[in-house]
PDB file of C-alpha atoms in Angstrom:
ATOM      1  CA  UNK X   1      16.504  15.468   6.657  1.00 86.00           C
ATOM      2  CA  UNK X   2      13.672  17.592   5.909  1.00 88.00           C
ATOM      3  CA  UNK X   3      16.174  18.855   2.321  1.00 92.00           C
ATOM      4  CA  UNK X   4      16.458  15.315   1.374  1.00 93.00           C
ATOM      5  CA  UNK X   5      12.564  14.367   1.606  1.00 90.00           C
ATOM      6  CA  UNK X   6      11.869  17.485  -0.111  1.00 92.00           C
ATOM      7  CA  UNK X   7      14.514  16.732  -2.598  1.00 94.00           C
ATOM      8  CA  UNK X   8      13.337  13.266  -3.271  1.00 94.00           C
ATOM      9  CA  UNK X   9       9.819  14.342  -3.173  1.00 92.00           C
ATOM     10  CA  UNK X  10      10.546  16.975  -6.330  1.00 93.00           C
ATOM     11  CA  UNK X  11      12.756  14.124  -7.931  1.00 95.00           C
ATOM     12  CA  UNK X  12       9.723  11.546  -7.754  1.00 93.00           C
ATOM     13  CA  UNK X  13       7.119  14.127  -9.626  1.00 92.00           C
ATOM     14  CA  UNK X  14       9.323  13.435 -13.168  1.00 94.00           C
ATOM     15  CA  UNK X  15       9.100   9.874 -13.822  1.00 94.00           C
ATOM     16  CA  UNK X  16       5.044   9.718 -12.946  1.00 92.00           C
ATOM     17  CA  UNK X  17       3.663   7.923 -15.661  1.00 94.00           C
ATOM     18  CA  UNK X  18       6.712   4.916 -14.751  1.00 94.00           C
ATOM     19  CA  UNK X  19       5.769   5.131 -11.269  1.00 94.00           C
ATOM     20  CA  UNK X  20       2.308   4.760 -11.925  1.00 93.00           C
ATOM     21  CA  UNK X  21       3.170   1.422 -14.044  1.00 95.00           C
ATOM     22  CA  UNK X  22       5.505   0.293 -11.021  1.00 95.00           C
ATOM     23  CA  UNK X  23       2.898   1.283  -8.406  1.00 93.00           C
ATOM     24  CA  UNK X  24      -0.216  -1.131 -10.609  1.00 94.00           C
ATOM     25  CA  UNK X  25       2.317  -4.182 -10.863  1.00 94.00           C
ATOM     26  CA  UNK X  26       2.685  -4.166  -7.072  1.00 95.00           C
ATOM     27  CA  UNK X  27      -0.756  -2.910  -5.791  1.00 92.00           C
ATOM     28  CA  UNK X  28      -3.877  -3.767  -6.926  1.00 88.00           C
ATOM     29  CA  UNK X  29      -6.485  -0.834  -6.169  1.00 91.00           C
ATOM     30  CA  UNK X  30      -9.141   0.835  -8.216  1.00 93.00           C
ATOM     31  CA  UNK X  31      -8.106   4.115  -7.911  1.00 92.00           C
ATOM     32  CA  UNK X  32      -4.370   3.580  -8.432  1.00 92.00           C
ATOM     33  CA  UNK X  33      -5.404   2.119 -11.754  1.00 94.00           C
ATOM     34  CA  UNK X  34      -7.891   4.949 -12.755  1.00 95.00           C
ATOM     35  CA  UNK X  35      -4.612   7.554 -12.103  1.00 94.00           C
ATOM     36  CA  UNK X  36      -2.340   5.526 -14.004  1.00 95.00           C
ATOM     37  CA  UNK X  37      -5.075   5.345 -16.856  1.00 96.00           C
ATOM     38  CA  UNK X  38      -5.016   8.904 -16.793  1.00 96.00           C
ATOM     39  CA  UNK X  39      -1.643   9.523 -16.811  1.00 96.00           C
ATOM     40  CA  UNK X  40      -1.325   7.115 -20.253  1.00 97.00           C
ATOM     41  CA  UNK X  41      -3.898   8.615 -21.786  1.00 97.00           C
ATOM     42  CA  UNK X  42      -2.309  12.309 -21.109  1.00 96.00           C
ATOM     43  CA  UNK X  43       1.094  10.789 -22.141  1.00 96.00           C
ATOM     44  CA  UNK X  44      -0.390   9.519 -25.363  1.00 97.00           C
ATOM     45  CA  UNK X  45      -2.618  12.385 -26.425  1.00 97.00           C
ATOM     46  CA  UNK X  46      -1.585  15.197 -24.271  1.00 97.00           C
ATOM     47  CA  UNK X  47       1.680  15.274 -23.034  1.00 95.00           C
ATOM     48  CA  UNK X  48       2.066  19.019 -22.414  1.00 96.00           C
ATOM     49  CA  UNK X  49      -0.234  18.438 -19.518  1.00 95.00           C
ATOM     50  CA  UNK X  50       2.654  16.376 -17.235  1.00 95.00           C
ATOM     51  CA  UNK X  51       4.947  19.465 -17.960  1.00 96.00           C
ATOM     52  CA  UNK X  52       2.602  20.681 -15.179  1.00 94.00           C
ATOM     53  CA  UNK X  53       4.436  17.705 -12.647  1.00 93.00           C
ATOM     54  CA  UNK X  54       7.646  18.795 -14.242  1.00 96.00           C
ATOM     55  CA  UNK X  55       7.219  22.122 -12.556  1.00 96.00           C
ATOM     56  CA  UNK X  56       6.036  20.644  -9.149  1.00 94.00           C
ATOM     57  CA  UNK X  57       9.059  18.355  -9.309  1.00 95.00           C
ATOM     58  CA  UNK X  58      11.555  21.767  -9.974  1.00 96.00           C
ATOM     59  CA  UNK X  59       9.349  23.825  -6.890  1.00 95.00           C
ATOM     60  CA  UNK X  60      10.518  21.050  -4.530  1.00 95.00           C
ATOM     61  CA  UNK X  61      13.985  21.195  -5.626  1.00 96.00           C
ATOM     62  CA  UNK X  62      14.005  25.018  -5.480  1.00 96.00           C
ATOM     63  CA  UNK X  63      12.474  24.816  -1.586  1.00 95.00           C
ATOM     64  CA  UNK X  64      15.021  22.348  -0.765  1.00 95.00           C
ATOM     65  CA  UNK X  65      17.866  24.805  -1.679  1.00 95.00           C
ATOM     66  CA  UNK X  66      16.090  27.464   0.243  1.00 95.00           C
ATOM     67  CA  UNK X  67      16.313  25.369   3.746  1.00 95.00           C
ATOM     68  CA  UNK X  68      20.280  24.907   3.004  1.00 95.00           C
ATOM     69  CA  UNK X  69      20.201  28.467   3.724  1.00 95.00           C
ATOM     70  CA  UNK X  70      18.694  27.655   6.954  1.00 96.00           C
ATOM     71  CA  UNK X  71      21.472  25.071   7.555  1.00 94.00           C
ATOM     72  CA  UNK X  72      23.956  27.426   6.888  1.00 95.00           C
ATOM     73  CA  UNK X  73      22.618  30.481   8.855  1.00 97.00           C
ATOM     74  CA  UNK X  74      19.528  29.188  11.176  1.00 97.00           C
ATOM     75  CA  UNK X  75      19.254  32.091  13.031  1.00 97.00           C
ATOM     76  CA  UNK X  76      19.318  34.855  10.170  1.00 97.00           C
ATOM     77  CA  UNK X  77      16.754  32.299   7.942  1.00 97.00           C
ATOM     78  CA  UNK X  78      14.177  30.887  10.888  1.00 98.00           C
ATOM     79  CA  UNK X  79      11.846  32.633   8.178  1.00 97.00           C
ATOM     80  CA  UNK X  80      12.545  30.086   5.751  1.00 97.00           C
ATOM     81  CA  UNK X  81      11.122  27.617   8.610  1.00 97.00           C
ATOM     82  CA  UNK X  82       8.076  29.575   9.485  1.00 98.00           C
ATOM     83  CA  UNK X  83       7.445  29.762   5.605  1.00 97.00           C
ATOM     84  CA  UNK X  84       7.490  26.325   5.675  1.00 96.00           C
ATOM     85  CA  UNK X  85       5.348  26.389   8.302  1.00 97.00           C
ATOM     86  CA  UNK X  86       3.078  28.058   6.729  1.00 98.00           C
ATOM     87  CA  UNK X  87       3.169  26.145   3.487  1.00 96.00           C
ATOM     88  CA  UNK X  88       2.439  22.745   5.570  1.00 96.00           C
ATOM     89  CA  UNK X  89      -0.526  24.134   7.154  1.00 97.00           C
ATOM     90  CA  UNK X  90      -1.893  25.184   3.543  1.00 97.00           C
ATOM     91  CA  UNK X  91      -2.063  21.434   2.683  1.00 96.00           C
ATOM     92  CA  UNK X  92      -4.917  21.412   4.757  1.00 97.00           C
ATOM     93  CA  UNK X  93      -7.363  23.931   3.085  1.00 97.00           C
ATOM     94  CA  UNK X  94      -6.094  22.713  -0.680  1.00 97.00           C
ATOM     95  CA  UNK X  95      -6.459  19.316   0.058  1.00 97.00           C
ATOM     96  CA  UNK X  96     -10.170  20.228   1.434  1.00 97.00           C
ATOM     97  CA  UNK X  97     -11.160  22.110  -1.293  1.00 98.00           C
ATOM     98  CA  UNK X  98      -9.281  21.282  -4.244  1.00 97.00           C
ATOM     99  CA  UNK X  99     -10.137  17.718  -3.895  1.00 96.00           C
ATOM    100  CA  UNK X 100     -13.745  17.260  -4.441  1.00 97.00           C
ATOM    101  CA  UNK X 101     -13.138  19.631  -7.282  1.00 97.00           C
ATOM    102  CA  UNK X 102     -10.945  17.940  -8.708  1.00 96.00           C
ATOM    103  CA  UNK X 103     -12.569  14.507  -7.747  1.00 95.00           C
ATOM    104  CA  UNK X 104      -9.856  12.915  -5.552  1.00 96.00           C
ATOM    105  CA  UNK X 105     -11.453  10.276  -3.378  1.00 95.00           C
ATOM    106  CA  UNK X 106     -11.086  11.734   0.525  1.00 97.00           C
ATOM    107  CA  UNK X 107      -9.054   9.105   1.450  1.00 95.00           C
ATOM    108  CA  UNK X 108      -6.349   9.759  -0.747  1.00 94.00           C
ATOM    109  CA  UNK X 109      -6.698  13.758   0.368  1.00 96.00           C
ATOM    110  CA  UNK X 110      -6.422  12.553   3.924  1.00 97.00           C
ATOM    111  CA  UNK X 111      -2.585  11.309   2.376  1.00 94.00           C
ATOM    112  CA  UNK X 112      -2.194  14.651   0.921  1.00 93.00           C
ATOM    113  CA  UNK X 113      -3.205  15.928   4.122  1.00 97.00           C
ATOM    114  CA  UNK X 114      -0.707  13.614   5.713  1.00 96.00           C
ATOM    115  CA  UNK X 115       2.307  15.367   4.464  1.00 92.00           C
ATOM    116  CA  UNK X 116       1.911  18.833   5.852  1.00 94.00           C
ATOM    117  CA  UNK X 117       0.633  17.543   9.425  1.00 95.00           C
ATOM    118  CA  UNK X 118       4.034  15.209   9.129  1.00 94.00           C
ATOM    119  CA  UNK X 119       6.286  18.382   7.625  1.00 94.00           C
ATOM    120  CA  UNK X 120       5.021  20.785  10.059  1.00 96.00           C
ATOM    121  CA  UNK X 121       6.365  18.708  13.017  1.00 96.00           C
ATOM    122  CA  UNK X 122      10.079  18.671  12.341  1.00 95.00           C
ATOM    123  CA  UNK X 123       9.745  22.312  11.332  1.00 97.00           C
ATOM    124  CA  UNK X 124       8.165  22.974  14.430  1.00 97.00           C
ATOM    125  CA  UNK X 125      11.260  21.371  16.741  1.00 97.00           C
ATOM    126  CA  UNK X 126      13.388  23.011  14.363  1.00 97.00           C
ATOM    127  CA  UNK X 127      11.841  26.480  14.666  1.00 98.00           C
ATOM    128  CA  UNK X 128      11.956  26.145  18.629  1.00 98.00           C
ATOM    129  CA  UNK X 129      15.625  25.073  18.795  1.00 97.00           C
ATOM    130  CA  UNK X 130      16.798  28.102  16.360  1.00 97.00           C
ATOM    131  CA  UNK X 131      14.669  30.256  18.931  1.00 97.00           C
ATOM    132  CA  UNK X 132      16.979  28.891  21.339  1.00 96.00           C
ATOM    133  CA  UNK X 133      20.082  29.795  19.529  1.00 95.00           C
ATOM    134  CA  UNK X 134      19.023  33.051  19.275  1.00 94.00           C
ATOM    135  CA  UNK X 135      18.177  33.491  22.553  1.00 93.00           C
ATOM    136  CA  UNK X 136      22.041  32.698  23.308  1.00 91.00           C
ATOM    137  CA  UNK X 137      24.486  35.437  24.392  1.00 87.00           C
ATOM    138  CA  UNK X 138      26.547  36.358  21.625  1.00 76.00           C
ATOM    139  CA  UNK X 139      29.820  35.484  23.519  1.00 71.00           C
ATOM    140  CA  UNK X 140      28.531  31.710  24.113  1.00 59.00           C
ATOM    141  CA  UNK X 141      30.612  28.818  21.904  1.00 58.00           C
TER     142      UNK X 141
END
């Protein structure tokens, strides 16, 4: 599960400037509409700048294939799981601090926010059953 939300989570960072458009036809909020006014004016004049998203989009892909080697080998990778560990509790401080610099209203950092205090938790159960595994005698089926 957590391969395929990562997965579709890279997948979604490509088409940003169409999702923005889909997003403002369904919702109507102020800040919503501010992004998607950015993200036209960037396509239009800029466009080098989303190759930035591009990137994000290919890190999630590349993190996915990294936890297939936990589902092939939990035991030898659990590191792969703490990493992610790790990586879910740096949402926290980014969010914090890169926000307000970047002028993201807190709300929508509190989202951000969201998704490592959400992706830590299956990692966490995940982490504690491979610790379990391991703890098995080697003779056990």
């Amino acid at each position: 599960m957590f391969i395929i939300c990562l997965a579709l989570s890279g997948l979604t960072a490509f088409p940003l400037v169409s999702e923005l458009h889909w997003a403002n036809s369904v919702l109507s909020h102020a800040w919503l509409r501010r992004v998607g006014d950015g993200l036209d004016q960037a396509d239009a004049q800029y466009p080098f700048l989303l190759y930035g998203t591009d990137w994000l989009a290919f890190a999630h892909l590349v993190i996915a294939v990294f936890f297939y080697g936990v589902h092939r080998d939990p035991v030898r990778n659990v590191w792969i799981v703490e990493a992610g560990m790790i990586a879910c509790a740096g949402v926290i401080p980014l969010a914090l601090i890169c926000g307000p610099v970047r002028g993201i209203p807190f709300g929508w950092s509190l989202i951000d926010m969201s998704f490592g205090v959400f992706g830590i938790i299956p990692l966490l159960a995940l982490r504690r059953l491979i610790k379990r595994l391991e703890a098995m005698p080697a003779d056990h089926p």
